[in-house]
mmCIF file of C-alpha atoms in Angstrom:
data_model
loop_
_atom_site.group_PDB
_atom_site.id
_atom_site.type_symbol
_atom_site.label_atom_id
_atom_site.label_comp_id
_atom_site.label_asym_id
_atom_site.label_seq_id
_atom_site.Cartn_x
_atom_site.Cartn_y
_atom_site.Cartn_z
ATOM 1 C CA UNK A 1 13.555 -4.518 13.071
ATOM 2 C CA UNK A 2 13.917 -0.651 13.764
ATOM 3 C CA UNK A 3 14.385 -1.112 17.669
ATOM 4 C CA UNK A 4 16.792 -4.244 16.662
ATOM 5 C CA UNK A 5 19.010 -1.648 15.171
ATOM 6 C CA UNK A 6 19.003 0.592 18.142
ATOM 7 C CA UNK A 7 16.423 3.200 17.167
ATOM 8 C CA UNK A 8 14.618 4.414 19.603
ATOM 9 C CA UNK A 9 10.798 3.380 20.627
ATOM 10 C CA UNK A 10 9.067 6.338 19.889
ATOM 11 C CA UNK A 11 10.812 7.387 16.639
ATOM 12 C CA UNK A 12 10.099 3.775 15.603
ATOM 13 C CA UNK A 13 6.463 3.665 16.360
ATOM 14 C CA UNK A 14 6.471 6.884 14.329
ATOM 15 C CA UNK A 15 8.220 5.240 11.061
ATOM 16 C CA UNK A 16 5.958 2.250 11.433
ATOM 17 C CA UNK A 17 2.990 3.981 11.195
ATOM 18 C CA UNK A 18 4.076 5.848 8.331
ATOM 19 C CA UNK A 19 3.415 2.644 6.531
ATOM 20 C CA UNK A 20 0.146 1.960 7.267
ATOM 21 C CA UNK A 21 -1.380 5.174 6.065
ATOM 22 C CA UNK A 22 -1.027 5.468 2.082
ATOM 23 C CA UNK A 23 0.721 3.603 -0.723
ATOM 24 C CA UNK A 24 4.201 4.250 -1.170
ATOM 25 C CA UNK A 25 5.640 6.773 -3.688
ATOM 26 C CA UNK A 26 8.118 5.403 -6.332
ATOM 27 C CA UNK A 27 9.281 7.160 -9.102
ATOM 28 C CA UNK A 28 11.540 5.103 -11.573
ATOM 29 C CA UNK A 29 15.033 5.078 -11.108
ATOM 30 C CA UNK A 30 15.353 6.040 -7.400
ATOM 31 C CA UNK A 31 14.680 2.892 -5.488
ATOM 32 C CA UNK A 32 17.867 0.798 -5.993
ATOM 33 C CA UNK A 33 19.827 3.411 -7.321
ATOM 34 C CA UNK A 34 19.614 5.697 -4.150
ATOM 35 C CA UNK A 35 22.525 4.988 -1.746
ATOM 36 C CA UNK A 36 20.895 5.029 1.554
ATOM 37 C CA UNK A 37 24.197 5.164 3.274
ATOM 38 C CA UNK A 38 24.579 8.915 1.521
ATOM 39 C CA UNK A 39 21.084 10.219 1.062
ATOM 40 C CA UNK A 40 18.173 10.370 3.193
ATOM 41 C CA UNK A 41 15.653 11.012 -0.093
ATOM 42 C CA UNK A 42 13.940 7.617 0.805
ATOM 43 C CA UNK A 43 13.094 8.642 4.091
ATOM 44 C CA UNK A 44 11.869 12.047 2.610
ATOM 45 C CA UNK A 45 10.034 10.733 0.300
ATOM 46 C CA UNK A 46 7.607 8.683 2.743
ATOM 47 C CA UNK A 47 7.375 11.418 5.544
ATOM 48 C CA UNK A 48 6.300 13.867 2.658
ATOM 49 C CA UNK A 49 3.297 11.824 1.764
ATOM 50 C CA UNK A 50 2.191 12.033 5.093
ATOM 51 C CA UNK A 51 2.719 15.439 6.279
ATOM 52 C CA UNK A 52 2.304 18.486 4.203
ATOM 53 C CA UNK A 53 2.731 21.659 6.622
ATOM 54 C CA UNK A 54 4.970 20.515 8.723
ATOM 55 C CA UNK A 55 7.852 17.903 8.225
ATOM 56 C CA UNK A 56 10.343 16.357 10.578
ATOM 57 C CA UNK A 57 13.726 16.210 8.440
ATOM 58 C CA UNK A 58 16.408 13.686 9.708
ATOM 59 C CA UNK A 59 20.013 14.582 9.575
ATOM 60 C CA UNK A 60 21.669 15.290 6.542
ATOM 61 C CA UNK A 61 24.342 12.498 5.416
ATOM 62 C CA UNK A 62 27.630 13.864 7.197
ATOM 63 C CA UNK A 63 30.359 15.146 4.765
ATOM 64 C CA UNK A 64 34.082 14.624 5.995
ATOM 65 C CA UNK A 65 34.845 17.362 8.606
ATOM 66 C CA UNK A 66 31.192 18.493 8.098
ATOM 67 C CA UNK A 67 29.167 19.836 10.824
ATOM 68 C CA UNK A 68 26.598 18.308 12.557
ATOM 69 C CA UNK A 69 23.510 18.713 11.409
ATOM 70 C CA UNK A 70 20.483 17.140 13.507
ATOM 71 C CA UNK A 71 16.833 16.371 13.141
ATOM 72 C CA UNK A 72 15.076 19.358 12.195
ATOM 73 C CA UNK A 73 11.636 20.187 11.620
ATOM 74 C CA UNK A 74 10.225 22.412 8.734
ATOM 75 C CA UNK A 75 7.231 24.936 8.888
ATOM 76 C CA UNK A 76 5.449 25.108 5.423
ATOM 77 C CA UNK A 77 3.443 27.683 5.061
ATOM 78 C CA UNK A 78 -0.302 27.045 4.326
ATOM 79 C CA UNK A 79 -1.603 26.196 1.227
ATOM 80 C CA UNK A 80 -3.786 29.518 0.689
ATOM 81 C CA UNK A 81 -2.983 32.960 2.710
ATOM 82 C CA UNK A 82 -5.850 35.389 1.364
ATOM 83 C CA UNK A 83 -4.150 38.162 2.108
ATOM 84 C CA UNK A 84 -0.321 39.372 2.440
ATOM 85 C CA UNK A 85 -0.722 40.640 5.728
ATOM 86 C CA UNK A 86 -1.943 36.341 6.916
ATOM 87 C CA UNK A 87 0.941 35.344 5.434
ATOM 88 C CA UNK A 88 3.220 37.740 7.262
ATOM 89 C CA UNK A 89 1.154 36.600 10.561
ATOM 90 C CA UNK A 90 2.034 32.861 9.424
ATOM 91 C CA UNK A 91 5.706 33.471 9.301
ATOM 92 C CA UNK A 92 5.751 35.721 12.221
ATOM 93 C CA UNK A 93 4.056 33.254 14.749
ATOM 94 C CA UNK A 94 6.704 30.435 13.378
ATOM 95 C CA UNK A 95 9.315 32.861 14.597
ATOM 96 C CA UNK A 96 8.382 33.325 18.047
ATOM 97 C CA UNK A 97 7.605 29.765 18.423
ATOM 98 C CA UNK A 98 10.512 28.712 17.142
ATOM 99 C CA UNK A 99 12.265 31.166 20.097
ATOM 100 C CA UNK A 100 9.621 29.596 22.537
ATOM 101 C CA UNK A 101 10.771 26.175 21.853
ATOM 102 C CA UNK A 102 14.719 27.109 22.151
ATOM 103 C CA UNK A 103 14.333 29.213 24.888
ATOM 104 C CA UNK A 104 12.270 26.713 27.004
ATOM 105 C CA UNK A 105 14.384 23.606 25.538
ATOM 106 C CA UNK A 106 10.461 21.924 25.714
ATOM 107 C CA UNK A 107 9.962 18.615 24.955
ATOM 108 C CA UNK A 108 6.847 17.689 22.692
ATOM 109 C CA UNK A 109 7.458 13.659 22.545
ATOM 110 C CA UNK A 110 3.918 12.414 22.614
ATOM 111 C CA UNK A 111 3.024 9.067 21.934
ATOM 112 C CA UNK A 112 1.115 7.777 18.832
ATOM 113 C CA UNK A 113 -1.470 5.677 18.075
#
């Protein structure tokens, strides 16, 4: 159904196997009352379960003469730093990875099993 609708085949293999990992989270009142058309929480929801340090955001709904605003994905820090000074090593290597990954415009598609 995903690559019916034109997504690509990577980014649906990805969703698909989303699926097969865990149950779903539900919580009442946000299945058929979220709009999918204006909120991406559904998505969010599912790729949350799954990942917990790092997460791969889609695109925000676009607001009228909005920006664009692509995929993005989130560093979370980890669970337990022991000390201040591994947290500030946490956030700085995000930094210059982040730079490594703009500078070098890399690509990091790999496929999934």
């Amino acid at each position: 159904k995903l690559r019916e609708e034109g997504i690509e085949e990577p980014l649906a293999k990805h969703i698909a196997h989303l699926f097969v990992r865990d149950p779903l989270v539900a919580f009442e009142g946000s299945i058929e009352e979220v709009d999918d058309t204006a909120s991406v929480e559904h998505f969010e929801n599912l790729n949350s379960t799954n990942w917990q340090t790092l997460r791969w955001k889609p695109p925000p709904p676009r607001k009228m003469c909005g920006p664009y605003i692509g995929w993005r994905t989130e560093f979370r820090s980890m669970e337990v730093q022991l000390t201040d000074f591994e947290n500030a090593a946490f956030t700085a290597f995000v930094v210059l990875l982040t730079r490594v990954l703009l500078i070098f415009d890399l690509d990091f598609l790999l496929p999934l099993s």
